[in-house]
Structures are given as structure tokens and as C-alpha cells.
């Protein structure tokens, strides 16, 4: 199924004009299941249409119809997200705040067809910092039933009808404080290079997107998990950027602590998606790339269908801890800081957990 998926992704992304895909009925349903896990249904269906596989009778009619309606749903949702991104940009601009649409719709508009990406939530950065942004959202009556974290606010669906993450910090993705400082400074320098796109909202520069999303993908690999959709996003970013932009980002990867991970990602993009060598940021790393591929296949899109979650909370926690130690060989520098921070916070909260448990037992 992986080979068939990669062939169809290459067709959709334009790295191969046409290719034979010969699957039996069971394999077609298996491919649909894999594309679902990786949040690639819209992109893969785009390739199915380009190759005319339904007309030739290669894909089961029942599956084709189901897939067709799913793809139409993604088109409608993309249009809704484009409209809302423009609406929110205008809304906060009227409040005197700069905004950026990060990832999702900023990436989606770069695909061969801007309606084929299976979109999730809307990521909106608002300038001003944590306290100022929270105060503004409260004044606009947008904080009701929201979820607050250290770097964003997830607004209630009642606010705009879809999931919206309002970011007041665009860089919380690097655990190494030294590399993180270099990365944050670089991204701050890029903030004045935002671009207003025809869809009616501002997006960051290509250099900002290449650096920030590379760090973001690694964060999710280490954490909940990541899928092929983030790979196709990065493929599109690399193809969109100029030679000068890619060269500048490539020269800074080591100072950002991202060189090893970039090597793994470049191997996957070239080996599985057919990205030409001139678009790569660094030399592909086959060993780390194969580890990354196995993690992607196991976890899927943001780990939503990960096998690690099966068997209860304790087993999930234990599997995550063992996995973190295994990933030390994948990226020793970043994983060392990750483990140091995790166990440090774990020890800090042990007394609080014990106290909370004692209070609970006393009340009973």
C-alpha cells in the first residue's frame, strides 16, 4: 500500500506525469484506509482523477463514490477556511493588530489545486504577546469555553464555526534553549516579510515557513506523532521557495539544531515523493529517514490513530517513555533536552500530585 500511496502522491504533486496503479478490490480499500490515517484522502483522490482510474474501471465503484463525496467535502471545508481566514484577518486588523495565517491554509493555497488538501483547524498568529492577545480576545467576547496553553488559545467552535488556534507565540517547537534562541531570533527578523495573498489574508515568508514548519514537524514526531500530510506540505514549500531562500535556510540548519532532522526529511521527500535533488536543503540521511518513515506509518496524522494509545493510560505513558529513549539515536541533541525537561517537570509535580491524592482521600 505504501508504494501505491507514494506513486499517487507523486502524480498529484507533479513529480511523475503518469504511472500505472494496478490494485485489486481489497488493496484499493487498504489504500483508502492508509490515506485516511495519513490525512491524504483529497490529494490521493486528485491523483486518481488525473489518471482516470475510475473511467478505466480499476477502482471499485462503491469506494470511488464514497471517496468522491469525501473529496467534495474537503473542497467545501477549504473554501470555508479561506473565507474565515480572510474574515479574521479583517476583524483583527480593525483592532490594530497584525495577523498571519500559519500552516494549514497558507500551505493549502500552494498545492496544484488549492482545494485538495485535507484541512484541519485554522492557525492564526496575532501580534502583541500572551497577555495582550488574551485581553483582546476577552474584550471581543471570544474567550468563552476556550482552551488556554502556554503558546496559544483554542477558541470554542461557537466563535467561528470551526476550530481556530490563536497563537501569541509562533515558536514553541524547540527544547534546546541555545538552538531555540537562534531560531526565535531568525523568525522574528522574518516577521516584516509577510505577504498578503489573493485569498485575502497574510502569510509568512517562504524562509519563515521553511524554518518554522521544519521545527514543528520534528516537535510532532517527538510528541504525538506526524503523518504524510506534513511531508506533502513541506514538499510544496520547498518547490515554492526560490534557490536563494532555500540556500539561506540550508546554511542555518545546524545553528537551529535542525540539520539531522532535515537530513531524515530530505531522504523521505526524495525517496518516496520524488523531490529533485536541487530542491533539497541538505544531504539526505537514509538511516534517520527510515526511522522517520516507520514513525509516520505507525502514528499517522498527529498520532490520532496511533497504536501507542491502545491499552489504557499507563501503557500509553510507558510506550511514550520507551519511544523517547529509542529516539535518542535519531536526534540525540533535541531528545536529550526533551527528556531532561520532561523528567524535571515530572519530579516538580510529584509532590502536588501526592497532595491532591491525599485531599481526595480525606474528602472521601
PDB file of C-alpha atoms in Angstrom, residues 119-358:
ATOM      1  CA  UNK A 119      -7.551  20.757   6.140  1.00  0.00           C
ATOM      2  CA  UNK A 120      -7.750  20.698   9.934  1.00  0.00           C
ATOM      3  CA  UNK A 121      -8.016  23.794  12.081  1.00  0.00           C
ATOM      4  CA  UNK A 122      -7.051  27.411  11.337  1.00  0.00           C
ATOM      5  CA  UNK A 123      -3.798  28.623  12.889  1.00  0.00           C
ATOM      6  CA  UNK A 124      -3.864  32.390  13.384  1.00  0.00           C
ATOM      7  CA  UNK A 125      -0.978  34.397  14.848  1.00  0.00           C
ATOM      8  CA  UNK A 126      -1.878  37.755  16.403  1.00  0.00           C
ATOM      9  CA  UNK A 127       0.808  40.233  17.433  1.00  0.00           C
ATOM     10  CA  UNK A 128       1.044  41.608  20.944  1.00  0.00           C
ATOM     11  CA  UNK A 129       2.159  38.736  23.150  1.00  0.00           C
ATOM     12  CA  UNK A 130       0.255  36.469  25.507  1.00  0.00           C
ATOM     13  CA  UNK A 131      -1.355  38.897  27.959  1.00  0.00           C
ATOM     14  CA  UNK A 132      -2.265  41.464  25.323  1.00  0.00           C
ATOM     15  CA  UNK A 133      -3.820  38.893  22.979  1.00  0.00           C
ATOM     16  CA  UNK A 134      -5.814  37.231  25.779  1.00  0.00           C
ATOM     17  CA  UNK A 135      -7.075  40.632  26.906  1.00  0.00           C
ATOM     18  CA  UNK A 136      -8.119  41.493  23.341  1.00  0.00           C
ATOM     19  CA  UNK A 137      -9.936  38.163  22.879  1.00  0.00           C
ATOM     20  CA  UNK A 138     -11.739  38.688  26.190  1.00  0.00           C
ATOM     21  CA  UNK A 139     -12.837  42.174  25.147  1.00  0.00           C
ATOM     22  CA  UNK A 140     -14.157  40.709  21.881  1.00  0.00           C
ATOM     23  CA  UNK A 141     -16.032  38.024  23.851  1.00  0.00           C
ATOM     24  CA  UNK A 142     -14.064  35.221  22.174  1.00  0.00           C
ATOM     25  CA  UNK A 143     -12.633  33.534  25.282  1.00  0.00           C
ATOM     26  CA  UNK A 144     -15.780  31.664  26.350  1.00  0.00           C
ATOM     27  CA  UNK A 145     -15.186  27.885  26.537  1.00  0.00           C
ATOM     28  CA  UNK A 146     -11.689  28.341  25.050  1.00  0.00           C
ATOM     29  CA  UNK A 147      -8.650  26.200  25.953  1.00  0.00           C
ATOM     30  CA  UNK A 148      -5.545  28.101  27.003  1.00  0.00           C
ATOM     31  CA  UNK A 149      -1.985  26.766  26.702  1.00  0.00           C
ATOM     32  CA  UNK A 150       1.457  28.323  27.060  1.00  0.00           C
ATOM     33  CA  UNK A 151       1.574  29.456  23.424  1.00  0.00           C
ATOM     34  CA  UNK A 152      -1.975  29.544  22.049  1.00  0.00           C
ATOM     35  CA  UNK A 153      -5.697  29.724  22.692  1.00  0.00           C
ATOM     36  CA  UNK A 154      -8.012  27.205  21.055  1.00  0.00           C
ATOM     37  CA  UNK A 155     -11.266  29.068  20.576  1.00  0.00           C
ATOM     38  CA  UNK A 156     -14.638  27.420  21.010  1.00  0.00           C
ATOM     39  CA  UNK A 157     -16.284  26.320  17.762  1.00  0.00           C
ATOM     40  CA  UNK A 158     -19.119  28.695  18.688  1.00  0.00           C
ATOM     41  CA  UNK A 159     -16.819  31.615  17.816  1.00  0.00           C
ATOM     42  CA  UNK A 160     -16.317  30.931  14.084  1.00  0.00           C
ATOM     43  CA  UNK A 161     -17.903  27.531  13.461  1.00  0.00           C
ATOM     44  CA  UNK A 162     -14.555  25.718  13.070  1.00  0.00           C
ATOM     45  CA  UNK A 163     -11.535  25.029  15.270  1.00  0.00           C
ATOM     46  CA  UNK A 164      -9.290  28.098  15.475  1.00  0.00           C
ATOM     47  CA  UNK A 165      -5.956  28.196  17.296  1.00  0.00           C
ATOM     48  CA  UNK A 166      -4.900  31.741  18.101  1.00  0.00           C
ATOM     49  CA  UNK A 167      -1.126  31.838  18.550  1.00  0.00           C
ATOM     50  CA  UNK A 168       0.607  34.574  20.505  1.00  0.00           C
ATOM     51  CA  UNK A 169       3.947  32.759  20.298  1.00  0.00           C
ATOM     52  CA  UNK A 170       4.905  31.294  16.921  1.00  0.00           C
ATOM     53  CA  UNK A 171       7.918  29.327  18.200  1.00  0.00           C
ATOM     54  CA  UNK A 172       7.424  26.761  20.948  1.00  0.00           C
ATOM     55  CA  UNK A 173       8.837  23.851  18.990  1.00  0.00           C
ATOM     56  CA  UNK A 174      12.491  23.548  20.095  1.00  0.00           C
ATOM     57  CA  UNK A 175      13.528  22.183  23.501  1.00  0.00           C
ATOM     58  CA  UNK A 176      17.231  23.028  23.150  1.00  0.00           C
ATOM     59  CA  UNK A 177      17.389  26.579  24.595  1.00  0.00           C
ATOM     60  CA  UNK A 178      20.536  27.552  22.675  1.00  0.00           C
ATOM     61  CA  UNK A 179      19.284  26.431  19.261  1.00  0.00           C
ATOM     62  CA  UNK A 180      15.840  27.781  20.161  1.00  0.00           C
ATOM     63  CA  UNK A 181      17.260  31.252  20.785  1.00  0.00           C
ATOM     64  CA  UNK A 182      18.892  31.361  17.328  1.00  0.00           C
ATOM     65  CA  UNK A 183      15.713  30.080  15.714  1.00  0.00           C
ATOM     66  CA  UNK A 184      13.451  32.569  17.534  1.00  0.00           C
ATOM     67  CA  UNK A 185      15.682  35.497  16.600  1.00  0.00           C
ATOM     68  CA  UNK A 186      15.667  34.457  12.953  1.00  0.00           C
ATOM     69  CA  UNK A 187      11.891  34.085  12.817  1.00  0.00           C
ATOM     70  CA  UNK A 188      11.452  37.471  14.493  1.00  0.00           C
ATOM     71  CA  UNK A 189      13.575  39.036  11.750  1.00  0.00           C
ATOM     72  CA  UNK A 190      11.295  37.464   9.148  1.00  0.00           C
ATOM     73  CA  UNK A 191       8.069  38.875  10.602  1.00  0.00           C
ATOM     74  CA  UNK A 192       8.266  42.009   8.462  1.00  0.00           C
ATOM     75  CA  UNK A 193       8.360  39.918   5.270  1.00  0.00           C
ATOM     76  CA  UNK A 194       4.744  38.755   5.470  1.00  0.00           C
ATOM     77  CA  UNK A 195       2.786  38.644   2.215  1.00  0.00           C
ATOM     78  CA  UNK A 196      -0.864  39.478   1.551  1.00  0.00           C
ATOM     79  CA  UNK A 197      -2.136  36.708  -0.739  1.00  0.00           C
ATOM     80  CA  UNK A 198      -5.049  36.880  -3.212  1.00  0.00           C
ATOM     81  CA  UNK A 199      -7.222  34.857  -0.796  1.00  0.00           C
ATOM     82  CA  UNK A 200      -7.304  37.941   1.440  1.00  0.00           C
ATOM     83  CA  UNK A 201      -5.013  37.102   4.370  1.00  0.00           C
ATOM     84  CA  UNK A 202      -1.354  37.487   5.299  1.00  0.00           C
ATOM     85  CA  UNK A 203       1.063  34.541   5.248  1.00  0.00           C
ATOM     86  CA  UNK A 204       4.694  34.404   6.427  1.00  0.00           C
ATOM     87  CA  UNK A 205       7.646  34.491   4.052  1.00  0.00           C
ATOM     88  CA  UNK A 206       8.904  31.289   2.473  1.00  0.00           C
ATOM     89  CA  UNK A 207      12.013  31.369   4.692  1.00  0.00           C
ATOM     90  CA  UNK A 208       9.888  31.717   7.834  1.00  0.00           C
ATOM     91  CA  UNK A 209       7.621  28.847   6.735  1.00  0.00           C
ATOM     92  CA  UNK A 210      10.531  26.549   5.846  1.00  0.00           C
ATOM     93  CA  UNK A 211      12.205  27.014   9.227  1.00  0.00           C
ATOM     94  CA  UNK A 212       9.130  27.120  11.453  1.00  0.00           C
ATOM     95  CA  UNK A 213       7.406  24.147   9.861  1.00  0.00           C
ATOM     96  CA  UNK A 214      10.567  22.029   9.896  1.00  0.00           C
ATOM     97  CA  UNK A 215      10.822  22.591  13.661  1.00  0.00           C
ATOM     98  CA  UNK A 216       7.082  21.990  14.021  1.00  0.00           C
ATOM     99  CA  UNK A 217       7.204  18.649  12.196  1.00  0.00           C
ATOM    100  CA  UNK A 218      10.063  17.488  14.421  1.00  0.00           C
ATOM    101  CA  UNK A 219       8.122  18.549  17.514  1.00  0.00           C
ATOM    102  CA  UNK A 220       5.219  16.319  16.495  1.00  0.00           C
ATOM    103  CA  UNK A 221       7.483  13.399  15.603  1.00  0.00           C
ATOM    104  CA  UNK A 222       8.896  13.555  19.135  1.00  0.00           C
ATOM    105  CA  UNK A 223       5.457  14.111  20.667  1.00  0.00           C
ATOM    106  CA  UNK A 224       2.074  12.862  19.497  1.00  0.00           C
ATOM    107  CA  UNK A 225       3.163  11.827  16.022  1.00  0.00           C
ATOM    108  CA  UNK A 226       3.103  13.145  12.472  1.00  0.00           C
ATOM    109  CA  UNK A 227       1.747  11.980   9.121  1.00  0.00           C
ATOM    110  CA  UNK A 228       2.433  12.170   5.405  1.00  0.00           C
ATOM    111  CA  UNK A 229       0.322  15.327   5.086  1.00  0.00           C
ATOM    112  CA  UNK A 230       3.074  17.323   6.806  1.00  0.00           C
ATOM    113  CA  UNK A 231       5.543  15.816   4.310  1.00  0.00           C
ATOM    114  CA  UNK A 232       3.479  16.921   1.318  1.00  0.00           C
ATOM    115  CA  UNK A 233       3.191  20.385   2.894  1.00  0.00           C
ATOM    116  CA  UNK A 234       6.963  20.630   3.180  1.00  0.00           C
ATOM    117  CA  UNK A 235       7.399  19.291  -0.349  1.00  0.00           C
ATOM    118  CA  UNK A 236       5.210  22.141  -1.609  1.00  0.00           C
ATOM    119  CA  UNK A 237       7.103  24.737   0.464  1.00  0.00           C
ATOM    120  CA  UNK A 238      10.454  23.612  -0.955  1.00  0.00           C
ATOM    121  CA  UNK A 239       9.136  23.742  -4.520  1.00  0.00           C
ATOM    122  CA  UNK A 240       7.637  27.214  -3.951  1.00  0.00           C
ATOM    123  CA  UNK A 241      10.747  28.770  -2.386  1.00  0.00           C
ATOM    124  CA  UNK A 242      13.465  30.306  -4.557  1.00  0.00           C
ATOM    125  CA  UNK A 243      17.003  28.934  -4.846  1.00  0.00           C
ATOM    126  CA  UNK A 244      18.261  31.842  -2.702  1.00  0.00           C
ATOM    127  CA  UNK A 245      15.658  31.219   0.009  1.00  0.00           C
ATOM    128  CA  UNK A 246      16.444  27.508   0.207  1.00  0.00           C
ATOM    129  CA  UNK A 247      20.186  28.224   0.289  1.00  0.00           C
ATOM    130  CA  UNK A 248      19.827  30.674   3.177  1.00  0.00           C
ATOM    131  CA  UNK A 249      17.716  28.266   5.228  1.00  0.00           C
ATOM    132  CA  UNK A 250      20.122  25.402   4.463  1.00  0.00           C
ATOM    133  CA  UNK A 251      23.092  27.431   5.736  1.00  0.00           C
ATOM    134  CA  UNK A 252      21.363  27.980   9.098  1.00  0.00           C
ATOM    135  CA  UNK A 253      20.051  24.481   9.830  1.00  0.00           C
ATOM    136  CA  UNK A 254      22.982  23.490  12.038  1.00  0.00           C
ATOM    137  CA  UNK A 255      22.684  26.618  14.228  1.00  0.00           C
ATOM    138  CA  UNK A 256      18.971  25.851  14.685  1.00  0.00           C
ATOM    139  CA  UNK A 257      19.712  22.244  15.723  1.00  0.00           C
ATOM    140  CA  UNK A 258      17.654  21.011  12.765  1.00  0.00           C
ATOM    141  CA  UNK A 259      20.321  19.571  10.465  1.00  0.00           C
ATOM    142  CA  UNK A 260      19.942  15.905  11.476  1.00  0.00           C
ATOM    143  CA  UNK A 261      16.173  16.000  11.265  1.00  0.00           C
ATOM    144  CA  UNK A 262      16.316  17.840   7.947  1.00  0.00           C
ATOM    145  CA  UNK A 263      18.501  15.045   6.559  1.00  0.00           C
ATOM    146  CA  UNK A 264      15.868  12.460   7.510  1.00  0.00           C
ATOM    147  CA  UNK A 265      13.090  14.526   5.980  1.00  0.00           C
ATOM    148  CA  UNK A 266      15.039  15.189   2.770  1.00  0.00           C
ATOM    149  CA  UNK A 267      15.547  11.424   2.334  1.00  0.00           C
ATOM    150  CA  UNK A 268      11.815  10.794   2.626  1.00  0.00           C
ATOM    151  CA  UNK A 269      10.892  13.619   0.260  1.00  0.00           C
ATOM    152  CA  UNK A 270      13.347  12.460  -2.388  1.00  0.00           C
ATOM    153  CA  UNK A 271      12.949   8.686  -1.941  1.00  0.00           C
ATOM    154  CA  UNK A 272       9.173   8.485  -1.510  1.00  0.00           C
ATOM    155  CA  UNK A 273       7.807  11.654  -3.105  1.00  0.00           C
ATOM    156  CA  UNK A 274      10.346  12.058  -5.908  1.00  0.00           C
ATOM    157  CA  UNK A 275      11.588  15.534  -4.991  1.00  0.00           C
ATOM    158  CA  UNK A 276      14.509  16.508  -7.222  1.00  0.00           C
ATOM    159  CA  UNK A 277      17.899  16.967  -5.534  1.00  0.00           C
ATOM    160  CA  UNK A 278      18.106  20.670  -6.426  1.00  0.00           C
ATOM    161  CA  UNK A 279      15.229  21.398  -4.040  1.00  0.00           C
ATOM    162  CA  UNK A 280      16.738  19.613  -1.032  1.00  0.00           C
ATOM    163  CA  UNK A 281      18.079  21.603   1.917  1.00  0.00           C
ATOM    164  CA  UNK A 282      20.848  19.145   2.788  1.00  0.00           C
ATOM    165  CA  UNK A 283      22.246  15.693   2.076  1.00  0.00           C
ATOM    166  CA  UNK A 284      19.569  13.013   2.597  1.00  0.00           C
ATOM    167  CA  UNK A 285      20.120  10.770   5.629  1.00  0.00           C
ATOM    168  CA  UNK A 286      18.821   7.288   4.778  1.00  0.00           C
ATOM    169  CA  UNK A 287      19.267   5.803   8.273  1.00  0.00           C
ATOM    170  CA  UNK A 288      17.337   8.518  10.045  1.00  0.00           C
ATOM    171  CA  UNK A 289      14.912   8.753   7.147  1.00  0.00           C
ATOM    172  CA  UNK A 290      13.893   5.129   7.556  1.00  0.00           C
ATOM    173  CA  UNK A 291      13.318   5.684  11.285  1.00  0.00           C
ATOM    174  CA  UNK A 292      11.154   8.709  10.458  1.00  0.00           C
ATOM    175  CA  UNK A 293       9.189   6.683   7.890  1.00  0.00           C
ATOM    176  CA  UNK A 294       8.422   3.980  10.448  1.00  0.00           C
ATOM    177  CA  UNK A 295       7.213   6.594  12.953  1.00  0.00           C
ATOM    178  CA  UNK A 296       4.957   8.182  10.327  1.00  0.00           C
ATOM    179  CA  UNK A 297       3.439   4.862   9.302  1.00  0.00           C
ATOM    180  CA  UNK A 298       2.886   3.859  12.933  1.00  0.00           C
ATOM    181  CA  UNK A 299       1.345   7.117  14.156  1.00  0.00           C
ATOM    182  CA  UNK A 300      -0.430   8.737  11.198  1.00  0.00           C
ATOM    183  CA  UNK A 301      -1.691  12.302  11.169  1.00  0.00           C
ATOM    184  CA  UNK A 302      -0.791  13.840  14.573  1.00  0.00           C
ATOM    185  CA  UNK A 303      -0.917  10.376  16.117  1.00  0.00           C
ATOM    186  CA  UNK A 304      -4.716  10.274  16.070  1.00  0.00           C
ATOM    187  CA  UNK A 305      -4.710   6.611  15.041  1.00  0.00           C
ATOM    188  CA  UNK A 306      -1.508   5.610  16.807  1.00  0.00           C
ATOM    189  CA  UNK A 307      -1.173   2.110  18.215  1.00  0.00           C
ATOM    190  CA  UNK A 308       0.531   3.658  21.240  1.00  0.00           C
ATOM    191  CA  UNK A 309      -2.866   4.798  22.528  1.00  0.00           C
ATOM    192  CA  UNK A 310      -4.258   1.295  22.795  1.00  0.00           C
ATOM    193  CA  UNK A 311      -4.365  -0.476  26.169  1.00  0.00           C
ATOM    194  CA  UNK A 312      -5.071   2.262  28.702  1.00  0.00           C
ATOM    195  CA  UNK A 313      -3.383   5.388  30.060  1.00  0.00           C
ATOM    196  CA  UNK A 314      -0.475   3.666  31.848  1.00  0.00           C
ATOM    197  CA  UNK A 315       0.519   1.593  28.794  1.00  0.00           C
ATOM    198  CA  UNK A 316       0.277   4.711  26.620  1.00  0.00           C
ATOM    199  CA  UNK A 317       2.557   6.592  29.050  1.00  0.00           C
ATOM    200  CA  UNK A 318       5.046   3.699  29.223  1.00  0.00           C
ATOM    201  CA  UNK A 319       5.184   3.295  25.444  1.00  0.00           C
ATOM    202  CA  UNK A 320       5.810   7.017  25.043  1.00  0.00           C
ATOM    203  CA  UNK A 321       8.686   6.933  27.527  1.00  0.00           C
ATOM    204  CA  UNK A 322      10.321   3.911  25.848  1.00  0.00           C
ATOM    205  CA  UNK A 323       9.835   5.524  22.446  1.00  0.00           C
ATOM    206  CA  UNK A 324      11.527   8.726  23.655  1.00  0.00           C
ATOM    207  CA  UNK A 325      14.619   6.767  24.682  1.00  0.00           C
ATOM    208  CA  UNK A 326      14.641   4.952  21.322  1.00  0.00           C
ATOM    209  CA  UNK A 327      14.577   8.310  19.516  1.00  0.00           C
ATOM    210  CA  UNK A 328      17.815   9.386  21.227  1.00  0.00           C
ATOM    211  CA  UNK A 329      19.714   7.760  18.346  1.00  0.00           C
ATOM    212  CA  UNK A 330      17.517   9.646  15.890  1.00  0.00           C
ATOM    213  CA  UNK A 331      18.234  13.148  17.252  1.00  0.00           C
ATOM    214  CA  UNK A 332      20.404  12.966  20.372  1.00  0.00           C
ATOM    215  CA  UNK A 333      20.669  16.719  20.969  1.00  0.00           C
ATOM    216  CA  UNK A 334      16.970  17.568  20.872  1.00  0.00           C
ATOM    217  CA  UNK A 335      15.833  14.350  22.572  1.00  0.00           C
ATOM    218  CA  UNK A 336      18.280  14.910  25.446  1.00  0.00           C
ATOM    219  CA  UNK A 337      16.720  18.294  26.169  1.00  0.00           C
ATOM    220  CA  UNK A 338      13.249  16.813  25.735  1.00  0.00           C
ATOM    221  CA  UNK A 339      13.927  14.076  28.301  1.00  0.00           C
ATOM    222  CA  UNK A 340      15.643  16.476  30.696  1.00  0.00           C
ATOM    223  CA  UNK A 341      12.670  18.839  30.635  1.00  0.00           C
ATOM    224  CA  UNK A 342      10.107  16.065  30.844  1.00  0.00           C
ATOM    225  CA  UNK A 343      11.611  14.342  33.885  1.00  0.00           C
ATOM    226  CA  UNK A 344      12.343  17.686  35.516  1.00  0.00           C
ATOM    227  CA  UNK A 345       8.679  18.679  35.257  1.00  0.00           C
ATOM    228  CA  UNK A 346       7.630  15.184  36.306  1.00  0.00           C
ATOM    229  CA  UNK A 347       9.620  15.471  39.559  1.00  0.00           C
ATOM    230  CA  UNK A 348       8.348  19.000  40.213  1.00  0.00           C
ATOM    231  CA  UNK A 349       4.735  17.862  40.001  1.00  0.00           C
ATOM    232  CA  UNK A 350       5.092  14.648  42.067  1.00  0.00           C
ATOM    233  CA  UNK A 351       4.536  16.448  45.442  1.00  0.00           C
ATOM    234  CA  UNK A 352       1.494  18.255  44.009  1.00  0.00           C
ATOM    235  CA  UNK A 353       0.004  15.015  42.746  1.00  0.00           C
ATOM    236  CA  UNK A 354       0.560  13.348  46.122  1.00  0.00           C
ATOM    237  CA  UNK A 355      -1.051  16.296  47.922  1.00  0.00           C
ATOM    238  CA  UNK A 356      -4.035  16.246  45.547  1.00  0.00           C
ATOM    239  CA  UNK A 357      -4.456  12.497  46.092  1.00  0.00           C
ATOM    240  CA  UNK A 358      -4.351  12.921  49.878  1.00  0.00           C
TER     241      UNK A 358
END
